[in-house]
Amino acid sequence: MRTHLQFKADKFVSDDDRNSINPHIRGGKLAEFLSEEFATLGYDGGIIEEDWGWMIWLSRDPFEVWLGCADYEEDEWLVFIQPDKPAVRPIRKFFKKFDTTEKVEQVASLLESTLLSKAGATSLIWWSDQDSGLT
């Protein structure tokens, strides 16, 4: 599954765009942009600042879908989609398993097209959570 998008976009580069929890991380402007763009597409769009970057809620039903974003490498960005697995069992619906692939692919396509058309993103590289070496 396409879950992690690495890219370049000068639109979001700013030294005064630091995370208040972890000032070594930039990406607040990217989070605001994505929240606003996805809200126009009917998604929730709320932002939560985290110590690793920003979380943008997209939907909570029938399972949680959200984006995480922050700077990555020098003058690059990383946006990742959660869930990053093809199936989940939400806590409140533990006995029911949900296939996430269609929803995650829909979000991935919207994310890519939005960044290309409205943010001038370049050098896009998609990878999965397994490719990251984090799992």
Coordinates of C-alpha atoms in Angstrom, one line a residue:
M1 CA 0.0 0.0 0.0
R2 CA 1.1 3.5 -0.7
T3 CA 1.3 5.1 2.7
H4 CA 4.4 7.3 2.9
L5 CA 4.9 10.2 0.5
Q6 CA 8.3 12.0 0.4
F7 CA 8.5 15.1 -1.7
K8 CA 9.9 18.6 -2.2
A9 CA 7.8 21.8 -2.1
D10 CA 9.1 25.2 -1.5
K11 CA 5.7 26.4 -0.6
F12 CA 6.1 25.1 3.0
V13 CA 9.7 26.0 3.7
S14 CA 9.8 28.6 6.6
D15 CA 12.1 28.9 9.6
D16 CA 9.3 30.3 11.7
D17 CA 7.2 27.1 11.2
R18 CA 8.5 25.2 14.2
N19 CA 6.7 22.6 16.2
S20 CA 6.0 24.0 19.7
I21 CA 6.5 20.6 21.3
N22 CA 9.7 19.8 19.4
P23 CA 11.3 22.9 17.8
H24 CA 13.6 20.8 15.6
I25 CA 10.6 19.8 13.5
R26 CA 8.9 22.0 10.8
G27 CA 5.7 21.4 9.0
G28 CA 2.9 23.4 10.5
K29 CA 2.2 25.2 7.2
L30 CA 2.0 21.8 5.4
A31 CA -0.4 20.5 8.1
E32 CA -2.6 23.6 7.7
F33 CA -2.6 23.3 3.9
L34 CA -3.5 19.6 4.0
S35 CA -6.2 20.1 6.7
E36 CA -7.8 22.9 4.6
E37 CA -7.6 21.0 1.3
F38 CA -9.0 17.7 2.7
A39 CA -11.8 19.7 4.5
T40 CA -12.9 21.0 1.1
L41 CA -13.1 17.4 0.0
G42 CA -15.5 16.5 2.9
Y43 CA -12.9 15.1 5.4
D44 CA -12.8 16.3 9.1
G45 CA -9.5 18.1 8.8
G46 CA -8.7 18.8 12.5
I47 CA -5.0 19.2 13.4
I48 CA -3.2 17.9 16.4
E49 CA 0.4 18.9 17.1
E50 CA 2.6 16.0 18.2
D51 CA 6.2 15.6 19.3
W52 CA 7.0 14.0 15.9
G53 CA 5.1 16.6 13.7
W54 CA 1.4 17.1 13.0
M55 CA -1.6 14.8 12.8
I56 CA -4.5 15.7 10.5
W57 CA -7.8 13.8 11.2
L58 CA -9.6 12.7 8.1
S59 CA -12.3 10.4 9.4
R60 CA -13.1 8.3 12.4
D61 CA -15.8 6.0 11.0
P62 CA -15.8 3.1 10.6
F63 CA -12.1 3.3 11.4
E64 CA -9.7 6.1 12.1
V65 CA -7.9 7.6 9.1
W66 CA -5.4 10.4 9.5
L67 CA -2.3 11.9 8.0
G68 CA 1.0 12.6 9.7
C69 CA 3.4 15.2 8.4
A70 CA 6.7 16.8 9.1
D71 CA 9.9 17.9 7.5
Y72 CA 12.1 15.1 6.2
E73 CA 15.8 15.4 5.3
E74 CA 16.8 18.9 4.1
D75 CA 14.1 20.8 2.4
E76 CA 11.9 17.7 1.9
W77 CA 8.6 16.7 3.5
L78 CA 7.1 13.4 4.5
V79 CA 3.3 12.8 4.8
F80 CA 2.2 9.4 5.9
I81 CA -1.3 7.8 6.0
Q82 CA -2.7 5.9 8.9
P83 CA -3.7 3.1 9.0
D84 CA -0.8 1.7 7.1
K85 CA -2.0 -1.9 7.3
P86 CA -4.5 -3.5 4.9
A87 CA -6.9 -4.4 7.7
V88 CA -7.6 -3.0 11.2
R89 CA -9.8 -3.8 14.2
P90 CA -10.8 -0.5 15.8
I91 CA -11.0 -0.6 19.6
R92 CA -14.7 0.4 19.7
K93 CA -15.5 -2.3 17.1
F94 CA -12.9 -4.8 18.1
F95 CA -14.7 -7.9 16.8
K96 CA -15.1 -6.5 13.4
K97 CA -12.2 -6.3 10.9
F98 CA -12.1 -3.6 8.3
D99 CA -10.3 -3.7 5.0
T100 CA -8.5 -0.3 4.7
T101 CA -6.9 -0.7 1.2
E102 CA -9.6 1.1 -0.7
K103 CA -9.9 4.1 1.7
V104 CA -6.1 4.4 2.0
E105 CA -5.6 4.3 -1.7
Q106 CA -8.3 7.0 -2.2
V107 CA -6.5 9.2 0.4
A108 CA -3.2 8.5 -1.3
S109 CA -4.5 9.6 -4.7
L110 CA -6.1 12.8 -3.3
L111 CA -2.9 13.6 -1.4
E112 CA -0.7 13.2 -4.5
S113 CA -3.0 15.2 -6.8
T114 CA -3.4 18.0 -4.3
L115 CA 0.3 18.3 -3.7
L116 CA 1.1 18.3 -7.4
S117 CA -1.7 20.7 -8.5
K118 CA -1.9 23.1 -5.6
A119 CA 1.5 23.0 -3.8
G120 CA 3.9 22.5 -6.8
A121 CA 5.4 19.4 -5.2
T122 CA 8.3 17.7 -7.0
S123 CA 10.5 14.6 -6.6
L124 CA 7.6 12.5 -5.2
I125 CA 8.5 9.1 -3.9
W126 CA 5.9 6.7 -2.5
W127 CA 6.9 4.0 -0.1
S128 CA 5.1 1.7 2.3
D129 CA 5.7 1.4 6.1
Q130 CA 7.6 -1.8 5.4
D131 CA 10.0 0.1 3.1
S132 CA 10.8 2.6 5.9
G133 CA 12.5 0.0 8.1
L134 CA 10.2 1.1 11.0
T135 CA 8.3 -2.2 11.3

